[in-house]
Amino acid sequence: MLIGRIKENFPSHMFIGEESVAVGEKCDLTNDPTWIVDPVDGTMNFVHSFPHSCIALAVLYHKDVHIGIIYNPILEQMYTAKCNQGAFLNDKPIRVSEETDLSKSLVIAEFGTNRDTQKMESVLKNVSALMNKVHGLRAMGSAALNMASVAAGGADSYFEFGIHVWDIAAGALIIKEAGGVCLDTEGGPLDLMSRRMICASSEKLALQIIPLLDQLKLERD
């Protein structure tokens, strides 16, 4: 329904989304105006009535994110950002914590839904590597809302292997506009299609976490 309404108003624009890819459409990010949509991020949370799921929407042009929106309708939390215009929660400006000390940081490290043995082993290695080095670890089950939490200063960093472009595109802009950073898990520039990402309140913090991570190479979106 959401993508259908957008297509009515912008028929020449491109679209990428979890639902469209699931029915066989190609996941191809070009320089054309592109809407990246996830109608329900945190599906398992939604199924279990855990109030941490959302709609995530991003608008890209020349592969750069220009608009990001993350909306949790259950808690009525609307995170928004426009390129070079700041980040907001329900129209109020938000800012990352700017934490740089790993030992004082609250880090989100998801378990994911993939039960592949290599993936599960990697997740457990990363949790074990960080457990005694951070102030706390959390797993909340929604990539987009995890990124929004970093942008708003509630968490200091979040990383995940196996996410998709529709999970992170909106959050990448919101974090940037809130003063944070999003990087590849090996420290290079973020590649939205690589299916791996770390975001943090500061680059200094991200670079403390990266050497501790067991790196996974995944098939691209």
Coordinates of N, CA and C in Angstrom, one line a residue:
M1 N 0.8 -1.2 0.0 CA 0.0 0.0 0.0 C 0.9 1.3 0.0
L2 N 1.9 1.3 0.9 CA 2.7 2.5 1.0 C 3.5 2.7 -0.4
I3 N 4.1 1.7 -0.9 CA 4.9 1.8 -2.2 C 3.9 2.2 -3.3
G4 N 2.7 1.6 -3.3 CA 1.7 1.9 -4.3 C 1.3 3.4 -4.3
R5 N 1.1 3.9 -3.2 CA 0.8 5.4 -3.1 C 1.9 6.2 -3.6
I6 N 3.1 5.9 -3.2 CA 4.3 6.7 -3.7 C 4.4 6.6 -5.2
K7 N 4.2 5.4 -5.7 CA 4.4 5.2 -7.2 C 3.3 6.1 -7.9
E8 N 2.2 6.2 -7.4 CA 1.1 7.1 -8.0 C 1.6 8.5 -8.2
N9 N 2.4 9.0 -7.2 CA 2.8 10.4 -7.2 C 4.2 10.6 -7.9
F10 N 5.0 9.5 -7.9 CA 6.3 9.6 -8.5 C 6.6 8.4 -9.4
P11 N 5.8 8.3 -10.5 CA 5.9 7.1 -11.3 C 7.2 6.8 -12.0
S12 N 8.1 7.8 -12.1 CA 9.4 7.6 -12.8 C 10.5 7.2 -11.8
H13 N 10.2 7.3 -10.5 CA 11.2 6.9 -9.5 C 11.4 5.4 -9.3
M14 N 12.6 5.1 -8.8 CA 12.9 3.7 -8.6 C 12.5 3.3 -7.1
F15 N 12.4 2.0 -6.9 CA 12.0 1.5 -5.5 C 12.8 0.3 -5.2
I16 N 13.2 0.2 -3.9 CA 13.8 -1.0 -3.3 C 13.2 -1.2 -2.0
G17 N 12.7 -2.5 -1.8 CA 12.1 -2.8 -0.5 C 12.1 -4.3 -0.2
E18 N 12.0 -4.6 1.1 CA 12.1 -6.0 1.5 C 10.9 -6.8 0.8
E19 N 9.7 -6.2 0.7 CA 8.6 -6.9 0.1 C 8.8 -7.1 -1.4
S20 N 9.3 -6.1 -2.1 CA 9.4 -6.2 -3.5 C 10.5 -7.1 -3.9
V21 N 11.6 -7.2 -3.1 CA 12.7 -8.1 -3.4 C 12.2 -9.5 -3.1
A22 N 11.4 -9.7 -2.1 CA 10.9 -11.0 -1.8 C 10.0 -11.7 -2.9
V23 N 9.4 -10.8 -3.7 CA 8.6 -11.3 -4.8 C 9.3 -11.4 -6.1
G24 N 10.7 -11.1 -6.1 CA 11.5 -11.3 -7.2 C 12.0 -10.1 -7.9
E25 N 11.7 -8.9 -7.5 CA 12.2 -7.7 -8.1 C 13.6 -7.5 -7.8
K26 N 14.4 -7.0 -8.7 CA 15.8 -6.8 -8.6 C 16.2 -5.7 -7.6
C27 N 17.2 -5.9 -6.8 CA 17.6 -4.9 -5.8 C 18.8 -4.2 -6.5
D28 N 18.5 -3.1 -7.2 CA 19.5 -2.4 -8.0 C 19.5 -1.0 -7.7
L29 N 20.5 -0.5 -7.0 CA 20.7 0.9 -6.6 C 21.4 1.6 -7.7
T30 N 20.7 2.6 -8.3 CA 21.3 3.4 -9.4 C 21.4 4.9 -9.0
N31 N 21.7 5.7 -9.9 CA 21.8 7.2 -9.7 C 20.4 7.8 -9.8
D32 N 19.4 7.1 -10.2 CA 18.0 7.6 -10.3 C 17.4 7.9 -8.9
P33 N 16.5 8.8 -8.8 CA 15.8 9.0 -7.6 C 15.2 7.6 -7.1
T34 N 15.5 7.2 -5.9 CA 15.2 5.9 -5.4 C 14.6 6.0 -4.0
W35 N 13.4 5.3 -3.9 CA 12.8 5.2 -2.5 C 13.2 3.8 -2.0
I36 N 13.7 3.8 -0.8 CA 14.0 2.5 -0.1 C 13.1 2.4 1.1
V37 N 12.3 1.3 1.1 CA 11.2 1.3 2.0 C 11.2 -0.1 2.7
D38 N 11.0 -0.1 4.0 CA 10.8 -1.3 4.8 C 9.5 -1.0 5.6
P39 N 8.3 -1.6 5.2 CA 7.1 -1.3 5.9 C 7.0 -1.8 7.3
V40 N 7.7 -2.8 7.6 CA 7.8 -3.3 9.0 C 9.2 -3.8 9.3
D41 N 10.0 -3.0 10.0 CA 11.3 -3.4 10.4 C 11.2 -3.8 11.9
G42 N 11.6 -5.0 12.2 CA 11.4 -5.6 13.5 C 10.1 -6.4 13.5
T43 N 10.0 -7.3 12.4 CA 8.8 -8.1 12.2 C 8.6 -9.0 13.3
M44 N 9.6 -9.7 13.9 CA 9.4 -10.6 15.0 C 8.9 -9.9 16.2
N45 N 9.4 -8.7 16.5 CA 8.9 -7.9 17.6 C 7.4 -7.6 17.4
F46 N 7.0 -7.2 16.1 CA 5.6 -6.9 15.8 C 4.7 -8.1 16.1
V47 N 5.2 -9.3 15.6 CA 4.4 -10.5 15.8 C 4.2 -10.8 17.3
H48 N 5.2 -10.5 18.1 CA 5.1 -10.8 19.6 C 4.6 -9.6 20.4
S49 N 4.1 -8.5 19.7 CA 3.6 -7.3 20.4 C 4.6 -6.7 21.3
F50 N 5.9 -6.9 20.9 CA 7.0 -6.1 21.6 C 7.1 -4.8 20.9
P51 N 7.0 -3.7 21.6 CA 6.7 -2.4 20.9 C 8.0 -1.7 20.3
H52 N 8.8 -2.5 19.6 CA 10.0 -2.0 19.0 C 10.1 -2.4 17.6
S53 N 9.1 -1.9 16.8 CA 9.1 -2.1 15.3 C 8.7 -0.8 14.7
C54 N 9.0 -0.7 13.4 CA 8.8 0.6 12.7 C 8.6 0.5 11.2
I55 N 8.3 1.6 10.6 CA 8.4 1.8 9.2 C 9.6 2.6 8.9
A56 N 10.4 2.2 8.0 CA 11.7 2.9 7.6 C 11.6 3.3 6.1
L57 N 11.9 4.6 5.8 CA 11.8 5.1 4.5 C 13.0 6.0 4.2
A58 N 13.6 5.9 3.1 CA 14.7 6.7 2.7 C 14.6 7.1 1.2
V59 N 14.9 8.3 0.9 CA 14.9 8.8 -0.5 C 16.4 9.1 -0.9
L60 N 16.8 8.4 -2.0 CA 18.2 8.6 -2.4 C 18.2 9.2 -3.8
Y61 N 19.3 9.9 -4.1 CA 19.6 10.5 -5.4 C 21.1 10.4 -5.7
H62 N 21.5 9.8 -6.8 CA 22.9 9.6 -7.1 C 23.5 8.8 -5.9
K63 N 22.7 7.9 -5.4 CA 23.1 6.9 -4.3 C 23.4 7.6 -3.0
D64 N 23.1 8.8 -2.8 CA 23.2 9.5 -1.5 C 21.8 9.7 -0.9
V65 N 21.8 9.4 0.4 CA 20.5 9.6 1.1 C 20.2 11.0 1.4
H66 N 19.0 11.5 0.9 CA 18.7 12.9 1.1 C 17.5 13.1 2.1
I67 N 16.7 12.0 2.3 CA 15.7 12.1 3.3 C 15.6 10.7 4.0
G68 N 15.5 10.8 5.4 CA 15.4 9.5 6.1 C 14.2 9.7 7.2
I69 N 13.4 8.7 7.2 CA 12.2 8.7 8.2 C 12.2 7.3 8.8
I70 N 12.1 7.3 10.1 CA 11.8 6.1 10.9 C 10.7 6.4 11.8
Y71 N 9.6 5.6 11.7 CA 8.4 5.9 12.5 C 8.0 4.6 13.3
N72 N 8.0 4.7 14.6 CA 7.4 3.7 15.5 C 6.0 4.1 15.8
P73 N 5.0 3.5 15.1 CA 3.6 3.9 15.4 C 3.1 3.5 16.8
I74 N 3.7 2.5 17.3 CA 3.2 2.0 18.6 C 3.5 3.0 19.7
L75 N 4.7 3.5 19.7 CA 5.2 4.5 20.7 C 5.1 6.0 20.2
E76 N 4.6 6.1 19.0 CA 4.4 7.4 18.3 C 5.7 8.2 18.3
Q77 N 6.8 7.5 17.9 CA 8.1 8.2 17.7 C 8.4 8.3 16.3
M78 N 8.6 9.6 15.8 CA 8.9 9.9 14.4 C 10.3 10.5 14.4
Y79 N 11.3 9.7 13.8 CA 12.6 10.2 13.6 C 12.7 10.7 12.2
T80 N 13.3 11.9 11.9 CA 13.4 12.4 10.6 C 14.7 13.1 10.4
A81 N 15.1 13.1 9.1 CA 16.3 13.9 8.8 C 16.3 14.3 7.3
K82 N 16.7 15.5 7.0 CA 17.0 15.9 5.6 C 18.5 16.2 5.5
C83 N 19.1 16.0 4.4 CA 20.5 16.2 4.2 C 20.8 17.7 4.5
N84 N 21.8 17.8 5.4 CA 22.3 19.2 5.9 C 21.3 20.0 6.6
Q85 N 20.2 19.3 7.2 CA 19.2 20.1 7.9 C 19.0 19.6 9.3
G86 N 19.8 18.6 9.8 CA 19.7 18.1 11.1 C 18.8 16.9 11.3
A87 N 18.7 16.4 12.5 CA 17.9 15.2 12.8 C 17.0 15.5 13.9
F88 N 15.8 14.9 13.9 CA 14.7 15.2 14.8 C 13.9 14.0 15.3
L89 N 13.4 14.1 16.5 CA 12.5 13.1 17.1 C 11.2 13.9 17.4
N90 N 10.1 13.6 16.7 CA 8.9 14.3 16.9 C 9.1 15.8 16.8
D91 N 9.9 16.2 15.8 CA 10.1 17.7 15.5 C 11.1 18.4 16.5
K92 N 11.6 17.6 17.4 CA 12.6 18.2 18.3 C 14.0 17.7 18.0
P93 N 15.0 18.6 17.9 CA 16.4 18.2 17.5 C 16.9 17.1 18.4
I94 N 17.7 16.2 17.8 CA 18.4 15.1 18.5 C 19.8 15.2 18.2
R95 N 20.6 14.6 19.1 CA 22.1 14.6 19.0 C 22.6 13.3 19.6
V96 N 23.7 12.8 19.0 CA 24.3 11.6 19.5 C 25.0 12.0 20.9
S97 N 25.3 10.9 21.6 CA 25.9 11.1 22.9 C 27.3 11.7 22.9
E98 N 28.0 11.5 21.8 CA 29.4 11.9 21.6 C 30.4 11.1 22.5
E99 N 29.9 10.0 23.0 CA 30.7 9.1 23.9 C 31.9 8.6 23.1
T100 N 33.1 8.6 23.7 CA 34.3 8.1 23.1 C 35.0 7.0 23.8
D101 N 34.5 6.7 25.0 CA 35.1 5.7 25.9 C 34.3 4.4 25.8
L102 N 35.0 3.4 25.3 CA 34.3 2.1 25.1 C 33.7 1.6 26.4
S103 N 34.5 1.7 27.5 CA 34.0 1.2 28.8 C 32.8 1.9 29.4
K104 N 32.5 3.0 28.8 CA 31.3 3.8 29.3 C 30.1 3.7 28.3
S105 N 30.3 2.8 27.3 CA 29.3 2.8 26.2 C 28.3 1.7 26.3
L106 N 27.1 2.1 25.9 CA 26.0 1.1 25.7 C 26.0 0.7 24.2
V107 N 26.2 -0.5 23.9 CA 26.4 -1.0 22.6 C 25.2 -2.0 22.2
I108 N 24.7 -1.8 21.0 CA 23.6 -2.7 20.6 C 24.3 -3.7 19.6
A109 N 24.1 -5.0 19.9 CA 24.6 -6.1 19.1 C 23.6 -7.1 18.9
E110 N 23.0 -7.1 17.7 CA 21.8 -8.0 17.4 C 22.3 -9.5 17.2
F111 N 21.3 -10.3 17.5 CA 21.5 -11.8 17.2 C 21.0 -12.1 15.8
G112 N 20.0 -11.4 15.3 CA 19.5 -11.7 14.0 C 18.6 -12.9 14.0
T113 N 18.0 -13.2 12.8 CA 17.1 -14.4 12.7 C 17.8 -15.5 11.9
N114 N 18.9 -15.3 11.3 CA 19.6 -16.3 10.5 C 20.2 -17.3 11.4
R115 N 19.9 -18.6 11.2 CA 20.4 -19.7 12.1 C 21.5 -20.5 11.4
D116 N 22.1 -19.9 10.4 CA 23.3 -20.4 9.8 C 24.4 -20.6 10.9
T117 N 25.1 -21.7 10.9 CA 26.1 -22.0 12.0 C 27.2 -21.0 12.0
Q118 N 27.7 -20.6 10.9 CA 28.8 -19.6 10.8 C 28.3 -18.3 11.4
K119 N 27.1 -17.9 11.0 CA 26.6 -16.6 11.5 C 26.4 -16.6 13.0
M120 N 25.8 -17.7 13.5 CA 25.6 -17.8 15.0 C 26.9 -17.8 15.7
E121 N 27.9 -18.5 15.2 CA 29.2 -18.5 15.9 C 29.8 -17.1 15.9
S122 N 29.7 -16.4 14.8 CA 30.3 -15.1 14.7 C 29.6 -14.1 15.7
V123 N 28.3 -14.2 15.8 CA 27.5 -13.4 16.7 C 28.0 -13.6 18.1
L124 N 28.1 -14.9 18.5 CA 28.6 -15.2 19.9 C 30.0 -14.7 20.1
K125 N 30.9 -14.8 19.1 CA 32.2 -14.3 19.3 C 32.2 -12.8 19.5
N126 N 31.4 -12.1 18.8 CA 31.4 -10.7 19.0 C 30.8 -10.2 20.3
V127 N 29.8 -10.9 20.8 CA 29.2 -10.6 22.1 C 30.2 -10.9 23.2
S128 N 30.9 -12.0 23.1 CA 31.9 -12.4 24.1 C 33.1 -11.4 24.1
A129 N 33.5 -11.0 22.9 CA 34.6 -10.0 22.8 C 34.3 -8.7 23.4
L130 N 33.0 -8.3 23.4 CA 32.7 -7.0 23.9 C 32.2 -7.0 25.3
M131 N 31.7 -8.1 25.8 CA 30.9 -8.1 27.1 C 31.7 -7.5 28.2
N132 N 33.0 -7.7 28.4 CA 33.7 -7.2 29.5 C 34.4 -5.9 29.2
K133 N 34.1 -5.3 28.0 CA 34.8 -4.1 27.6 C 33.8 -2.9 27.5
V134 N 32.5 -3.2 27.6 CA 31.6 -2.1 27.4 C 30.8 -1.9 28.7
H135 N 30.1 -0.8 28.8 CA 29.2 -0.6 30.0 C 28.0 -1.6 30.0
G136 N 27.5 -1.8 28.7 CA 26.3 -2.7 28.6 C 26.1 -3.1 27.1
L137 N 25.4 -4.2 26.9 CA 25.1 -4.7 25.6 C 23.5 -4.8 25.5
R138 N 23.0 -4.5 24.4 CA 21.5 -4.7 24.2 C 21.3 -5.3 22.8
A139 N 20.1 -6.0 22.7 CA 19.6 -6.5 21.4 C 18.1 -6.2 21.4
M140 N 17.7 -5.3 20.6 CA 16.3 -4.8 20.6 C 15.5 -5.3 19.4
G141 N 16.1 -5.8 18.3 CA 15.4 -6.5 17.3 C 14.9 -5.6 16.1
S142 N 15.3 -4.4 16.0 CA 15.0 -3.5 14.9 C 16.2 -2.7 14.5
A143 N 16.7 -3.0 13.3 CA 17.9 -2.3 12.9 C 17.7 -0.8 12.8
A144 N 16.6 -0.4 12.2 CA 16.3 1.0 12.0 C 16.1 1.8 13.4
L145 N 15.4 1.2 14.3 CA 15.2 1.8 15.6 C 16.5 1.8 16.4
N146 N 17.3 0.7 16.2 CA 18.6 0.7 16.9 C 19.5 1.9 16.4
M147 N 19.4 2.2 15.1 CA 20.2 3.4 14.6 C 19.6 4.7 15.1
A148 N 18.3 4.7 15.2 CA 17.6 5.9 15.8 C 18.0 6.1 17.2
S149 N 18.2 5.0 18.0 CA 18.6 5.2 19.4 C 20.0 5.7 19.5
V150 N 20.9 5.4 18.6 CA 22.2 5.9 18.6 C 22.1 7.4 18.2
A151 N 21.3 7.8 17.2 CA 21.2 9.2 16.8 C 20.6 10.0 18.0
A152 N 19.7 9.5 18.8 CA 19.1 10.2 19.8 C 19.9 10.2 21.1
G153 N 21.0 9.5 21.2 CA 21.9 9.4 22.3 C 21.5 8.4 23.4
G154 N 20.5 7.5 23.1 CA 20.1 6.5 24.0 C 21.1 5.3 24.1
A155 N 21.7 5.1 22.9 CA 22.8 4.1 22.8 C 24.0 4.7 22.2
D156 N 25.1 4.2 22.3 CA 26.4 4.8 21.8 C 26.9 4.2 20.6
S157 N 26.5 2.9 20.3 CA 27.0 2.3 19.1 C 26.1 1.1 18.8
Y158 N 26.0 0.7 17.5 CA 25.3 -0.4 17.0 C 26.0 -1.0 15.8
F159 N 26.2 -2.3 15.8 CA 26.7 -3.0 14.6 C 25.9 -4.2 14.3
E160 N 26.0 -4.6 13.0 CA 25.3 -5.9 12.7 C 25.8 -6.3 11.3
F161 N 25.9 -7.7 11.2 CA 26.2 -8.3 9.9 C 24.9 -9.0 9.5
G162 N 24.6 -8.9 8.2 CA 23.4 -9.6 7.7 C 22.2 -8.7 7.5
I163 N 22.3 -7.4 7.8 CA 21.2 -6.4 7.6 C 21.2 -6.1 6.1
H164 N 20.1 -5.4 5.7 CA 19.9 -5.1 4.3 C 19.8 -3.6 4.1
V165 N 19.9 -3.1 2.9 CA 19.8 -1.7 2.6 C 18.6 -1.0 3.1
W166 N 17.4 -1.7 3.1 CA 16.2 -1.1 3.6 C 16.2 -1.0 5.1
D167 N 17.0 -1.8 5.8 CA 17.1 -1.7 7.2 C 17.9 -0.4 7.7
I168 N 18.8 0.0 6.9 CA 19.8 1.0 7.4 C 19.9 2.3 6.6
A169 N 19.2 2.4 5.4 CA 19.4 3.6 4.6 C 18.9 4.9 5.4
A170 N 17.7 4.8 5.9 CA 17.1 6.0 6.6 C 18.0 6.3 7.8
G171 N 18.3 5.3 8.6 CA 19.1 5.5 9.8 C 20.5 6.1 9.6
A172 N 21.1 5.8 8.4 CA 22.4 6.3 8.1 C 22.4 7.8 8.0
L173 N 21.3 8.3 7.4 CA 21.2 9.8 7.3 C 20.9 10.4 8.7
I174 N 20.0 9.8 9.4 CA 19.6 10.4 10.7 C 20.8 10.4 11.6
I175 N 21.6 9.4 11.6 CA 22.8 9.4 12.5 C 23.8 10.5 12.1
K176 N 24.0 10.6 10.8 CA 24.9 11.6 10.3 C 24.5 13.0 10.6
E177 N 23.2 13.2 10.5 CA 22.6 14.6 10.8 C 22.6 14.8 12.3
A178 N 22.7 13.8 13.1 CA 22.7 13.9 14.5 C 24.1 14.0 15.1
G179 N 25.1 14.0 14.2 CA 26.5 14.1 14.6 C 27.3 12.9 14.7
G180 N 26.7 11.7 14.4 CA 27.4 10.4 14.5 C 28.0 10.0 13.2
V181 N 28.5 8.7 13.2 CA 29.2 8.2 12.1 C 28.6 6.8 11.8
C182 N 28.6 6.4 10.5 CA 28.3 5.1 10.0 C 29.4 4.6 9.1
L183 N 29.9 3.4 9.4 CA 31.1 2.9 8.7 C 30.9 1.5 8.3
D184 N 31.7 1.0 7.4 CA 31.8 -0.4 7.2 C 32.4 -1.0 8.4
T185 N 32.1 -2.3 8.7 CA 32.6 -2.9 9.9 C 34.1 -3.2 9.9
E186 N 34.8 -2.9 8.8 CA 36.3 -2.9 8.8 C 36.9 -1.5 8.8
G187 N 36.0 -0.5 8.9 CA 36.5 0.9 9.1 C 36.5 1.8 7.9
G188 N 36.1 1.2 6.8 CA 36.0 2.1 5.6 C 34.7 2.8 5.5
P189 N 34.5 3.5 4.4 CA 33.2 4.2 4.2 C 32.0 3.2 4.1
L190 N 30.9 3.6 4.6 CA 29.7 2.7 4.6 C 29.3 2.4 3.2
D191 N 29.0 1.1 2.9 CA 28.5 0.7 1.6 C 27.1 0.2 1.9
L192 N 26.0 0.9 1.5 CA 24.7 0.5 1.9 C 24.3 -0.9 1.4
M193 N 24.9 -1.4 0.4 CA 24.6 -2.7 -0.2 C 25.4 -3.8 0.3
S194 N 26.3 -3.6 1.3 CA 27.3 -4.6 1.7 C 26.7 -5.5 2.8
R195 N 25.6 -5.2 3.4 CA 24.9 -6.0 4.4 C 25.7 -6.1 5.7
R196 N 26.5 -5.0 6.0 CA 27.2 -5.0 7.3 C 27.5 -3.5 7.6
M197 N 27.4 -3.1 8.9 CA 27.5 -1.7 9.2 C 27.8 -1.6 10.7
I198 N 28.5 -0.5 11.0 CA 28.7 -0.1 12.4 C 28.4 1.4 12.5
C199 N 27.6 1.8 13.4 CA 27.3 3.2 13.6 C 27.7 3.5 15.1
A200 N 28.1 4.8 15.3 CA 28.5 5.2 16.7 C 28.4 6.7 16.9
S201 N 28.4 7.0 18.1 CA 28.3 8.4 18.5 C 29.6 9.2 18.1
S202 N 30.7 8.5 17.9 CA 31.9 9.1 17.4 C 32.7 8.1 16.7
E203 N 33.6 8.6 15.7 CA 34.5 7.8 15.0 C 35.5 7.1 15.9
K204 N 35.9 7.8 16.9 CA 36.8 7.3 17.9 C 36.3 6.0 18.6
L205 N 35.0 6.1 18.9 CA 34.4 4.9 19.6 C 34.3 3.7 18.6
A206 N 33.8 4.0 17.4 CA 33.7 3.0 16.3 C 35.0 2.3 16.1
L207 N 36.1 3.0 16.1 CA 37.4 2.4 15.8 C 37.9 1.6 16.9
Q208 N 37.3 1.8 18.1 CA 37.7 0.9 19.2 C 37.0 -0.4 19.2
I209 N 35.8 -0.4 18.6 CA 35.0 -1.7 18.5 C 35.4 -2.5 17.3
I210 N 35.7 -1.9 16.2 CA 36.0 -2.6 14.9 C 37.1 -3.7 15.1
P211 N 38.2 -3.5 15.8 CA 39.2 -4.5 15.9 C 38.8 -5.7 16.7
L212 N 37.7 -5.6 17.4 CA 37.2 -6.7 18.3 C 36.2 -7.6 17.5
L213 N 35.8 -7.1 16.3 CA 34.7 -7.9 15.7 C 35.2 -9.0 14.8
D214 N 34.5 -10.1 14.8 CA 34.7 -11.2 13.9 C 34.0 -10.8 12.6
Q215 N 34.8 -10.6 11.5 CA 34.2 -10.0 10.3 C 33.6 -11.1 9.4
L216 N 32.4 -10.8 8.9 CA 31.7 -11.7 8.0 C 31.5 -11.1 6.6
K217 N 31.9 -11.9 5.6 CA 31.7 -11.4 4.2 C 30.3 -12.1 3.8
L218 N 29.4 -11.2 3.3 CA 28.1 -11.7 3.0 C 27.7 -11.3 1.5
E219 N 26.8 -12.1 1.0 CA 26.3 -11.7 -0.4 C 25.7 -10.4 -0.4
R220 N 26.0 -9.5 -1.3 CA 25.5 -8.2 -1.4 C 24.0 -8.1 -1.7
D221 N 23.4 -7.1 -1.3 CA 22.0 -6.8 -1.8 C 22.0 -6.7 -3.3

